[in-house]
XYZ file of C-alpha atoms in Angstrom:
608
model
C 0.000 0.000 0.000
C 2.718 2.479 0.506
C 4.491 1.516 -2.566
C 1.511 2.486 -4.381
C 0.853 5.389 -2.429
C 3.984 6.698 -3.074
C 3.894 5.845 -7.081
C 0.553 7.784 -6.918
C 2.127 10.711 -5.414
C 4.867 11.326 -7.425
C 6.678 9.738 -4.755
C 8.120 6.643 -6.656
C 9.544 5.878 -9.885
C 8.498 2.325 -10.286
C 7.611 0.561 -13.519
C 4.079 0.071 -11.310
C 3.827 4.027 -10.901
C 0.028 4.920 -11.398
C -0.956 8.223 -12.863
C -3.164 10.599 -10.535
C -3.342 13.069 -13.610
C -2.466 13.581 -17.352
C -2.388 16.421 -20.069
C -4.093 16.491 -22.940
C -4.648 20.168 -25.214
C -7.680 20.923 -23.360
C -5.817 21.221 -20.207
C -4.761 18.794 -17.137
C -7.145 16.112 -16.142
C -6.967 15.099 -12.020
C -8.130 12.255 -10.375
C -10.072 13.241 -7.419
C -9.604 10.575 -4.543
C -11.839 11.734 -2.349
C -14.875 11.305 -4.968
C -13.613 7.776 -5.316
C -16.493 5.165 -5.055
C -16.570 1.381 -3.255
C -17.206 -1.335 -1.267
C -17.883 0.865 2.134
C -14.550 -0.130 3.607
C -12.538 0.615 0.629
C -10.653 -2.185 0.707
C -9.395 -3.920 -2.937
C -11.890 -6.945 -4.115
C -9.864 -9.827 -4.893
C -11.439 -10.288 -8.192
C -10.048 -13.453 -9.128
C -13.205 -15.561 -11.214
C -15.678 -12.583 -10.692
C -17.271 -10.637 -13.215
C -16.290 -7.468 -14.388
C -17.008 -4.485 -12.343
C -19.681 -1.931 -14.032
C -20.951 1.314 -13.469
C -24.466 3.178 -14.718
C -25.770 6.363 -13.773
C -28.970 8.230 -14.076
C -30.025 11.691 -13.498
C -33.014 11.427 -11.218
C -33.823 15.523 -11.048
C -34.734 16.270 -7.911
C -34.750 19.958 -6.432
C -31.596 19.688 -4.520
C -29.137 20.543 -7.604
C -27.152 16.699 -6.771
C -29.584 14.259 -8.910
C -26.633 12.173 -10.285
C -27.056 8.682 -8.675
C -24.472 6.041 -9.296
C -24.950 1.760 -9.310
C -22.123 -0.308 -9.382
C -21.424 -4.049 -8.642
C -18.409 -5.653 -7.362
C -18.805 -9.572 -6.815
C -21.715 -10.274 -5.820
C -22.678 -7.102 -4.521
C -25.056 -4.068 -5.642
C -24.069 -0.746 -4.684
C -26.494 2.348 -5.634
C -25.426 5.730 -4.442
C -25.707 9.641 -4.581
C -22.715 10.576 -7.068
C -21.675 14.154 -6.011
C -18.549 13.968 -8.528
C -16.363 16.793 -8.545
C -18.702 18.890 -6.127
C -17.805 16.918 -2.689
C -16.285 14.071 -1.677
C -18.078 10.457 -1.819
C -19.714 9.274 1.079
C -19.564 5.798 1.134
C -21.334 4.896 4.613
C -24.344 5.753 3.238
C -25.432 3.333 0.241
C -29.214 4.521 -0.692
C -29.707 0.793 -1.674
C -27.299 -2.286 -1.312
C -27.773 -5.760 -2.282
C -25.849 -9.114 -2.185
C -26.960 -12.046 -4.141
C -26.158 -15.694 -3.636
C -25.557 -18.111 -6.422
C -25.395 -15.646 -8.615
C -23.524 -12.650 -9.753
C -24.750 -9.514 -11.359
C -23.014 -8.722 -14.233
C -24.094 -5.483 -16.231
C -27.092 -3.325 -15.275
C -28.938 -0.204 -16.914
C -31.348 2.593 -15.631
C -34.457 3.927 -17.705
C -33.855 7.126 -18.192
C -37.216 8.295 -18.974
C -39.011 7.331 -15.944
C -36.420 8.342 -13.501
C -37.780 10.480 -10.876
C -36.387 11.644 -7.470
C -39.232 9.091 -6.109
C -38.649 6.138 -8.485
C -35.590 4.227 -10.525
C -36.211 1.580 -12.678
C -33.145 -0.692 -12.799
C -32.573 -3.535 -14.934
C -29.618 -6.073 -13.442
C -27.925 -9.245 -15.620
C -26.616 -11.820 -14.211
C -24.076 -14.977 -14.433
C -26.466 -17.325 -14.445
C -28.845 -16.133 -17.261
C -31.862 -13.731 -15.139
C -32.455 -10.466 -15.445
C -33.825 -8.355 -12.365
C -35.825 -5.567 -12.807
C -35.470 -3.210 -9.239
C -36.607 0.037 -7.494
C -33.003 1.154 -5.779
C -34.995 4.300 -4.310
C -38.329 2.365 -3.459
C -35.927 -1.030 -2.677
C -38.118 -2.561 -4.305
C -37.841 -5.704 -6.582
C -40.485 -6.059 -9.067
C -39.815 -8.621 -11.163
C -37.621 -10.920 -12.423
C -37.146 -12.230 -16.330
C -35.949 -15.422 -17.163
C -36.150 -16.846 -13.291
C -36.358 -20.614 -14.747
C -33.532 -20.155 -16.896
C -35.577 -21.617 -19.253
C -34.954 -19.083 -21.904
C -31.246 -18.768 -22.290
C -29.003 -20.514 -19.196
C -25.814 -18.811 -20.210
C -24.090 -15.441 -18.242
C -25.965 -11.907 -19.318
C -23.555 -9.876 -21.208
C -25.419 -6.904 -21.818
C -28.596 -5.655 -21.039
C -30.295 -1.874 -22.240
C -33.683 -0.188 -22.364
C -34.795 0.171 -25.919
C -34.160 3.745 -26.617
C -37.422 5.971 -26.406
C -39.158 3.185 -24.454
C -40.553 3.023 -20.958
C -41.018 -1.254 -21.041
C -38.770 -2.518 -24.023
C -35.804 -3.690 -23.291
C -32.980 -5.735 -24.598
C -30.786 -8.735 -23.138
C -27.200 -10.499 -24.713
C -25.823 -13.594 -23.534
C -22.870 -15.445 -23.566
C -25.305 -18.036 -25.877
C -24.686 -15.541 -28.743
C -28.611 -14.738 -28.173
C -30.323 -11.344 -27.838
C -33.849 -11.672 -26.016
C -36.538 -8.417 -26.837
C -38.313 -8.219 -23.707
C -41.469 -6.440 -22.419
C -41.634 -5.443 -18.515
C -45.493 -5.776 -18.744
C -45.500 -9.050 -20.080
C -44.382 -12.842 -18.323
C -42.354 -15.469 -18.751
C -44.027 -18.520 -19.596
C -43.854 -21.458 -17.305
C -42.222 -23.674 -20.273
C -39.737 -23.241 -22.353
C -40.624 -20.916 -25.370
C -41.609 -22.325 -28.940
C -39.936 -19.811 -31.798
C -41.153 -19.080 -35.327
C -38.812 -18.097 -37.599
C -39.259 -14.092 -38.545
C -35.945 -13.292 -40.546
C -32.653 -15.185 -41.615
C -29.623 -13.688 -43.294
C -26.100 -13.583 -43.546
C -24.707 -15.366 -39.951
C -28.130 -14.092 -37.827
C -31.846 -15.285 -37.428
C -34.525 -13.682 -35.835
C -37.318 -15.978 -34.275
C -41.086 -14.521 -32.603
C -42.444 -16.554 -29.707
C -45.468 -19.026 -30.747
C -47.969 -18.301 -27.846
C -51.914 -17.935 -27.194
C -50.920 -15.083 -25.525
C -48.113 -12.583 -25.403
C -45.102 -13.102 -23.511
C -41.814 -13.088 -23.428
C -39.378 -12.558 -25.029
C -40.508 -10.950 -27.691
C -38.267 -11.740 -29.967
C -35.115 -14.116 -29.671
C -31.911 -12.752 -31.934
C -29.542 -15.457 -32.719
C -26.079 -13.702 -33.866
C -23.150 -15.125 -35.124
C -20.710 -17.624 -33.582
C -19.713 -17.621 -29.770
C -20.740 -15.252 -27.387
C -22.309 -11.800 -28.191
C -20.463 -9.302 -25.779
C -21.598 -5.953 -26.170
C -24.521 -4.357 -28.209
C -25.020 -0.360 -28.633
C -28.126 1.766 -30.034
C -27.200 4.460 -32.186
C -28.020 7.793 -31.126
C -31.245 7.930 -32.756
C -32.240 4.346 -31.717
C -33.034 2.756 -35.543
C -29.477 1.135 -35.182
C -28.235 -1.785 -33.466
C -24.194 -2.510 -32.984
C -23.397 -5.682 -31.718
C -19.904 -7.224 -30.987
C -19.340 -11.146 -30.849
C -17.029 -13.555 -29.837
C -16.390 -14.803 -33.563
C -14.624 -11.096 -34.324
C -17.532 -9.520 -36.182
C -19.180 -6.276 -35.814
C -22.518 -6.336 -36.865
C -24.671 -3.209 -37.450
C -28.825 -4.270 -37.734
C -31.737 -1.664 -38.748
C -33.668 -2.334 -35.476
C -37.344 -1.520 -36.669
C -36.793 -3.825 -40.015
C -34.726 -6.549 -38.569
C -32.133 -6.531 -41.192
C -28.232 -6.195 -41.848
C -26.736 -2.850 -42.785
C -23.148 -3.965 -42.415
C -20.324 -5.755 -40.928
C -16.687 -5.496 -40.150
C -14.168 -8.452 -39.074
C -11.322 -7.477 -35.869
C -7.613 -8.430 -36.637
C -7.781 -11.542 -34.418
C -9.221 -12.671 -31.984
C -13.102 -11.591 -30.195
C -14.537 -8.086 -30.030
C -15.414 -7.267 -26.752
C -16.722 -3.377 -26.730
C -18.228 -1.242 -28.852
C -19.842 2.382 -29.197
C -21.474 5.189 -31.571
C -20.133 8.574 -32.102
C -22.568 11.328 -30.976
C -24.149 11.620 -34.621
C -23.827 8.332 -35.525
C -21.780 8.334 -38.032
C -19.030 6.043 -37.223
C -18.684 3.216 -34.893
C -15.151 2.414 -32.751
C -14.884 -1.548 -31.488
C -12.350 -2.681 -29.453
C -11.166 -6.711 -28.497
C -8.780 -9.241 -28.408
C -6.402 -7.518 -31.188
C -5.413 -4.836 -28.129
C -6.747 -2.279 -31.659
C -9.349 -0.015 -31.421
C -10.797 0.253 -34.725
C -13.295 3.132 -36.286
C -16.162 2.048 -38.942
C -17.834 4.370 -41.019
C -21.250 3.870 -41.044
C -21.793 5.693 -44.155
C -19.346 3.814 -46.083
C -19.596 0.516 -44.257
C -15.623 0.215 -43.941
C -12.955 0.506 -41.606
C -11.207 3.833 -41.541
C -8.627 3.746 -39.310
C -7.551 1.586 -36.501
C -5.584 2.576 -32.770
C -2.773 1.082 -31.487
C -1.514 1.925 -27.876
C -3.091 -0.444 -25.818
C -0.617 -3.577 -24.899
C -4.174 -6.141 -23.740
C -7.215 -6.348 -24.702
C -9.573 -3.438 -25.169
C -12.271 -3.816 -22.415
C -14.607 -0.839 -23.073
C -14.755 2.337 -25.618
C -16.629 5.401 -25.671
C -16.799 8.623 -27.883
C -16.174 11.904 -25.238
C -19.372 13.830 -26.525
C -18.114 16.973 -24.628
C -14.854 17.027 -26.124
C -16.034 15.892 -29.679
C -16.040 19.603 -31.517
C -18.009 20.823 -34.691
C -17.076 24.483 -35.233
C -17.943 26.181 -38.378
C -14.163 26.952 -40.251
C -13.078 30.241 -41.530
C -10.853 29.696 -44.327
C -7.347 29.520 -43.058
C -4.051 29.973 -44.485
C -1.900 27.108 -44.189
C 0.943 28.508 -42.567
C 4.084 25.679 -42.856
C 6.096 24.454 -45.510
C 5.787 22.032 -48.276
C 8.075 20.064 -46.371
C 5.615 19.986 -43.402
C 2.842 19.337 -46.001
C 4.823 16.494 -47.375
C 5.421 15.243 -43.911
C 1.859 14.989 -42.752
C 0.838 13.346 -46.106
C 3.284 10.530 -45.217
C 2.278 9.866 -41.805
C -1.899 10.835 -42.497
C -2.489 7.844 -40.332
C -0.569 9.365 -37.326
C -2.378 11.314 -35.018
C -2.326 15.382 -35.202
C -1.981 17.730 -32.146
C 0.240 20.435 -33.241
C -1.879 23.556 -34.073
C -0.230 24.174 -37.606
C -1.876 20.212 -38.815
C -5.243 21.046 -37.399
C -5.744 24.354 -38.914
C -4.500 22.322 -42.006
C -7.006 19.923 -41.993
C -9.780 23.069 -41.118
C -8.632 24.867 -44.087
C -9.233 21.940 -46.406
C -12.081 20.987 -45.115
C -13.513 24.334 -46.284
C -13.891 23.098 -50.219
C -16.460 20.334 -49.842
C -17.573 20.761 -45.611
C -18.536 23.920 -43.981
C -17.627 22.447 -41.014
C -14.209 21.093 -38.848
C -15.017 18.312 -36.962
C -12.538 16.597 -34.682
C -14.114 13.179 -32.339
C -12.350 12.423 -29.185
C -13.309 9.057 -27.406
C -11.371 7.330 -24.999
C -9.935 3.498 -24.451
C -9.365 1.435 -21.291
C -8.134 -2.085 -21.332
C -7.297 -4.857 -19.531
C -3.409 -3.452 -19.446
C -4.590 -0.825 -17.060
C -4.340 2.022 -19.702
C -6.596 4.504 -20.195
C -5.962 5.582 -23.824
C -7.554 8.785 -25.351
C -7.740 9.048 -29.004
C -8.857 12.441 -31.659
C -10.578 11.480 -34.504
C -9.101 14.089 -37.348
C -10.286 15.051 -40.615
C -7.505 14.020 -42.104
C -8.247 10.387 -40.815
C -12.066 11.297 -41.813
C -11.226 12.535 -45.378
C -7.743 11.612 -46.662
C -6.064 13.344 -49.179
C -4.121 11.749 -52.354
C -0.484 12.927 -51.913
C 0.489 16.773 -53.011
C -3.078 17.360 -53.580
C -4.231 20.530 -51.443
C -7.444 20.595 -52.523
C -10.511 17.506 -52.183
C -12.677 16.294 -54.597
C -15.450 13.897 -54.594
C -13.074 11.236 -56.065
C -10.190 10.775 -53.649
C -12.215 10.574 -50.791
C -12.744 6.608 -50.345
C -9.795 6.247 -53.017
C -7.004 7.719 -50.588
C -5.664 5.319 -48.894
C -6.350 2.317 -51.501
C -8.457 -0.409 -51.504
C -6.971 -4.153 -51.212
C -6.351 -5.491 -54.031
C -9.106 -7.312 -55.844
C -11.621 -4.921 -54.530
C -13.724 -3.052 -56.703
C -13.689 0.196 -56.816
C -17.258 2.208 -56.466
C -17.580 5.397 -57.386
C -17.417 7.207 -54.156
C -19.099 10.629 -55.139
C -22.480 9.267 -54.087
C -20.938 8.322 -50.686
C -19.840 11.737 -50.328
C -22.311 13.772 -50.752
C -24.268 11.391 -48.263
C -22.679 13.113 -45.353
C -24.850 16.037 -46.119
C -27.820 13.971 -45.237
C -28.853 12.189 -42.521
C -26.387 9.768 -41.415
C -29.077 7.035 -40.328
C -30.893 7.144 -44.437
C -30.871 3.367 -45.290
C -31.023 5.003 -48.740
C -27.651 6.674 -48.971
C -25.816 3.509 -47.552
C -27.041 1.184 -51.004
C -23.760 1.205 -52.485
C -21.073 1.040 -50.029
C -22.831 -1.571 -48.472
C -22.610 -3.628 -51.099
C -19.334 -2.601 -51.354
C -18.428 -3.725 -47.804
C -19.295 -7.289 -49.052
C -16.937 -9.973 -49.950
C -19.003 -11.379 -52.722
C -19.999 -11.175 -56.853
C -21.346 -7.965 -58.435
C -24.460 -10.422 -58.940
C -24.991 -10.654 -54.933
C -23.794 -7.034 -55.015
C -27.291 -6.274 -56.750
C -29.490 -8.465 -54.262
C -27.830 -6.477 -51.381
C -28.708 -3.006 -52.755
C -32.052 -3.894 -53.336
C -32.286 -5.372 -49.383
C -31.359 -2.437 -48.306
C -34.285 -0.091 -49.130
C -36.640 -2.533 -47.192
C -36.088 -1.160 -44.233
C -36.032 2.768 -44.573
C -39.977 2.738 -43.858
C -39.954 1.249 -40.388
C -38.807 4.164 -38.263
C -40.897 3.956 -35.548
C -39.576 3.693 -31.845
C -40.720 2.563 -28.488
C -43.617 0.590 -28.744
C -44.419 0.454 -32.479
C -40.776 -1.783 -32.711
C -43.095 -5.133 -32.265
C -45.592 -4.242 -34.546
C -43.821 -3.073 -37.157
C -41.201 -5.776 -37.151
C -43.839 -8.827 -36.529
C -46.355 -7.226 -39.098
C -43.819 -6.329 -41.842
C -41.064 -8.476 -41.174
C -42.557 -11.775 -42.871
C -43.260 -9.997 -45.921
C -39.837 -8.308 -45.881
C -38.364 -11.387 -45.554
C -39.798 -12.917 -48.901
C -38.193 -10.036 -50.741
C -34.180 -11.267 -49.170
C -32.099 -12.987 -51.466
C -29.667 -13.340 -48.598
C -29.160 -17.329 -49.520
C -26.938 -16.790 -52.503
C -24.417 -15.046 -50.587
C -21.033 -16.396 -49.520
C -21.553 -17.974 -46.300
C -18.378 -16.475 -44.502
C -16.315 -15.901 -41.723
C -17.547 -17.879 -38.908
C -13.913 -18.177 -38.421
C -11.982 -20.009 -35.438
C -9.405 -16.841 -34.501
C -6.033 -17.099 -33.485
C -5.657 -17.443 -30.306
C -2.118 -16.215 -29.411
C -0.781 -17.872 -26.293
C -4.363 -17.420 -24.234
C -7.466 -19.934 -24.023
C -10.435 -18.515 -25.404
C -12.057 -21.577 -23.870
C -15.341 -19.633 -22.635
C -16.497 -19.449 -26.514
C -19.499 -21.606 -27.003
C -20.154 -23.409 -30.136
C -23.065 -25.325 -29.051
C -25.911 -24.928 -31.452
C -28.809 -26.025 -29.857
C -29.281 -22.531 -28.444
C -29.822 -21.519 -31.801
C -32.300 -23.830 -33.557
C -29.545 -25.072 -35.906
C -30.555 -23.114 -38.581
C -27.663 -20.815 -38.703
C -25.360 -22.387 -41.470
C -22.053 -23.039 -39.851
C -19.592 -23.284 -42.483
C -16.224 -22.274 -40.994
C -13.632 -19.624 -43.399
C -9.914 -19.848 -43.020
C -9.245 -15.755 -41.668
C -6.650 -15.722 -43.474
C -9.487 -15.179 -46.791
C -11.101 -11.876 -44.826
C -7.716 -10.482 -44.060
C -7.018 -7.903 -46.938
C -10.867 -7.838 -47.777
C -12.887 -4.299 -46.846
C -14.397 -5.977 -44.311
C -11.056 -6.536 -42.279
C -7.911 -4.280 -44.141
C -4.987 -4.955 -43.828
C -2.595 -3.127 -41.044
C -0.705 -0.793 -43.955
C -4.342 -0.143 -45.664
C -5.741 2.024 -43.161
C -4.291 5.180 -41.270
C -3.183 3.939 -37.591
C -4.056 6.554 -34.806
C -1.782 7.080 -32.431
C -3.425 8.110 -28.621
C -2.902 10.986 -27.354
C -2.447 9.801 -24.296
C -1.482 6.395 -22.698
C -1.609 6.194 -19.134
C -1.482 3.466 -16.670
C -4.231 5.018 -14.033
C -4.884 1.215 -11.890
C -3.427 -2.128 -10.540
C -5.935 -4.299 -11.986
C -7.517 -4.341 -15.661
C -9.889 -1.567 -16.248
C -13.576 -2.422 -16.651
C -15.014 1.071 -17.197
C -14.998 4.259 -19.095
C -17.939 7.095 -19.070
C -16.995 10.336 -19.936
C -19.460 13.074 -18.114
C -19.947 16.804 -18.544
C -17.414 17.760 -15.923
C -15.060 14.287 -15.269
C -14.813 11.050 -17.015
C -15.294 7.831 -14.528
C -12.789 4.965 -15.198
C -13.073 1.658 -12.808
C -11.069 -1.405 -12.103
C -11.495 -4.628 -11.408
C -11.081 -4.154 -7.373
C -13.411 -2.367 -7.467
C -12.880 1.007 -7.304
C -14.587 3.517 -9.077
C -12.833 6.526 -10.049
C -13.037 10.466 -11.225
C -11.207 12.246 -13.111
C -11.965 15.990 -13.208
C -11.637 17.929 -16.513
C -9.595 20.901 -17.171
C -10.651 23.572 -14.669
C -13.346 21.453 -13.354
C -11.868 20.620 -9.991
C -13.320 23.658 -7.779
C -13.146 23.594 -4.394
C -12.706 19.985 -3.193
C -9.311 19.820 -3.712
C -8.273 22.936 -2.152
C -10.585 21.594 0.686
C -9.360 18.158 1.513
C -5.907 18.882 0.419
C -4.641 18.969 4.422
C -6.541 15.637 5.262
C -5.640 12.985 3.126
C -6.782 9.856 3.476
C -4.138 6.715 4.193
C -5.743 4.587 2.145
C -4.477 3.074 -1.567
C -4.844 5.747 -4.161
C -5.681 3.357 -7.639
């Protein structure tokens, strides 16, 4: 302990120092230990065999000016709290609502933001063994409880989320490589359900539960090969990203059931994923220690992120950081030499002020806008990486050429061999529009595909079946159970190349947890195994030297045990590990008066 409070403070120059604060353009980030959340006596879990540590919050909006309430689990215990963040320091002798569960763990959990009241939380919990809980924290109430036979899916929860715009949807992964739609009004029968095929395509199949009357789940998603890890709505809620065991991203219209597009890791499982604040692009992280950034749009890896040394345990876009500012035209105020030098290393990241007012000044012929993302990285190397999503990584330029056309865009950094070669004008001018139009994604979708220009056809026209379903909330069942039969008449999914359910390499760890058992899925996902070696150097998984590689712009070891959690919020970002401890950072300027406060009465315990 005094090792590591030492490293913490400066004190020690160990290879196990832990950062307590970092610099980034915007200014120095702090951690804050006294806003540090736990187990009440703040002493390290031993996490060996548990499941990882997760935090939600919810804003409950009560009078008092403090409605941020925090839920975390370590082991097999439920923690909900006031969060008072930056403002004053964590009280942790004063849970509002804890819980401890035998026999099984909780594993992931979500809040409902649009019913949260001072009064009244809903609070959906996952757990190991395959139930979901549905609780009151403020009430301490439990109201019901989903799946309590296990006779619906036995494996661990991975991931469980309100529908977006809902008050009762809500949606369930597990380990099974299932997703479960449920409804909080509705039961669980007292047998195991009967499924009726809705929609099959490439690696997925949608089934409806056969029953006199309704109950759940709604809807049973069956999605590629091994676990499913991590799923994420897109901003607008028509979108559905989901992350699997068998290294594919897949990205589903919600409302029509269908495919928009996919994307293959490196190696190895994905295990995170997220959506950039207009949903434009989508960053994944796994077992390849990469983050990697997918254009919706396009349906294509951009650019991938390399600073992490482990896997990549969670990823999320900053929205408070990410900037759109509308760009004077600037004069580029360098040499050609410097010009030269940042067309040779496009795929490195920019920081310097001379690059960025570069990449402003061309975006001024085809964007009235400069738009740089941040999001952030934490893995299971106890890094916290944080990455800036450029224009230059956005909208390449050919080499020498100062000024953009529609042409170069996709064309920049050069498709793999063998690929064709759309025109990309169309793809362009799409960013004008909305980013979620099922209509401007026809042809790079098709281009994202590894198969004939004959499929190529059958895809294009699949992908206008969708664009009428837009309806959230509570018109999702009807419209997908009415339409999606019909819909599904129209697929000519069958001819494609069956692909990619590929065993990954599995460097020098077990991957043993990945379940290939296919009774969970009704057998009638076709299970013919590809060689990764055949989607390596395809669009759906580029090769290392055909996309730009970010570099973070910052890499810090902030813990002693693999990090489990990332949320950036307006004034800190919250990072946990797997002891347990739930950390905040303050932003630039954002530290007030705590510090100055408790600075004279620090507390003797292990700063992580």
């Amino acid at each position: 302990m005094l090792i590591s409070k030492m490293a913490a403070e400066g004190g020690g120059k160990e290879m196990n120092e832990i950062k307590t604060q970092f610099t980034t353009r915007e200014g120095v980030y702090k951690l804050l230990t006294h806003s540090e959340y736990s187990r009440p006596n703040r002493v390290p879990f031993n996490s060996q065999g548990s499941n990882p540590v997760k935090v939600s919050f919810v804003n409950v909006n009560d009078q008092s000016g403090n409605g941020d309430r925090i839920c975390f689990n370590v082991g097999r215990e439920l923690y909900f709290y006031i969060y008072k963040g930056v403002r004053k320091a964590a009280d942790l002798s004063k849970p509002i609502d804890k819980r401890i569960y035998k026999g099984t763990q909780p594993t992931c959990h979500d809040f409902n933001h649009l019913t949260a009241t001072a009064e009244s939380v809903s609070l959906l919990v996952g757990f190991s063994a395959g139930q979901v809980q549905l609780i009151d924290p403020i009430k301490k109430e439990t109201s019901k409880l989903f799946n309590e036979e296990r006779l619906i899916d036995k494996s661990r929860v991975t991931c469980v989320k309100w529908v977006p715009g809902s008050e009762s949807l809500f949606l369930v992964s597990h380990a099974s490589g299932s997703m479960y739609l449920y409804n909080v009004e509705h039961t669980c029968g007292t047998a195991a359900p009967h499924y009726q095929l809705l929609k099959q395509g490439d690696s997925y199949s949608v089934h409806t539960c056969k029953s006199k009357s309704t109950r759940n789940p709604l809807l049973k998603w069956s999605v590629g090969d091994g676990a499913l890890n991590e799923f994420a709505f897109s901003p607008d809620g028509k979108f559905l990203a989901c992350v699997s065991q068998d290294g594919f991203l897949r990205v589903f219209n919600f409302d029509a059931v269908e495919l928009h597009g996919t994307m293959k890791s490196y190696f190895g499982g994905l295990l995170c994923v997220c959506w950039s604040p207009d949903g434009k692009y989508i960053v994944a992280g796994g077992e390849d220690d990469l983050v990697t950034v997918w254009s919706f749009l396009d349906c294509r890896v951009i650019a991938r992120g390399h600073g992490h040394k482990s896997w990549v345990s969670v990823v999320a876009f900053d929205h408070y950081t990410t900037s759109v500012e509308e760009s004077d035209p600037m004069e580029f105020s360098g040499s050609d030499e410097d010009f030269q030098d940042q067309v040779v290393q496009f795929g490195r990241d920019r920081a310097n002020s001379t690059q960025s007012r570069l990449s402003k000044r061309n975006s001024t012929d085809s964007r009235p806008v400069s738009v740089t993302y941040r999001f952030g990285s934490v893995g299971q190397d106890t890094q916290l990486c944080l990455w800036d999503l450029t224009e230059d990584i956005l909208f390449p330029h050919l080499p020498l050429s100062r000024t953009r056309t529609h042409t170069n865009v996709m064309n920049a950094t050069g498709p793999p061999a063998g690929a064709a070669i759309i025109s990309s004008s169309n793809t362009t001018n799409g960013n004008n529009g909305s980013a979620n139009t099922p209509g401007v994604t026809t042809l790079p979708r098709s281009n994202s595909l590894p198969h004939s220009a004959g499929t190529a056809n059958s895809t294009a026209k699949t992908s206008g079946t969708g664009g009428g379903t837009g309806s959230t909330g509570g018109g999702i069942m009807d419209s997908a159970i009415a339409t999606g039969v019909s819909k599904f008449a129209t697929l000519s999914l069958h001819d494609r190349k069956e692909r990619h359910h590929d065993k990954d390499h599995k460097r020098n760890h077990s991957m043993g947890h990945i379940s290939s058992k296919s009774s969970d899925k009704l057998n009638l996902l076709s299970k013919s195994k590809t060689d990764p070696a055949k989607t390596l150097g395809t669009l759906l998984c580029p090769r290392m030297e055909d996309v730009p590689l970010l570099e973070p712009l910052i890499c810090k070891k902030i813990a002693h045990e693999r990090l489990t959690v990332l949320i950036f919020l307006e004034d800190c970002l919250v990072t946990a590990c797997q002891e347990g401890f739930i950390c905040t950072w303050a932003r630039p300027g954002k530290v007030g008066l705590l510090s100055s406060q408790n600075q004279a009465s620090s507390p003797s315990g292990t700063v992580v």
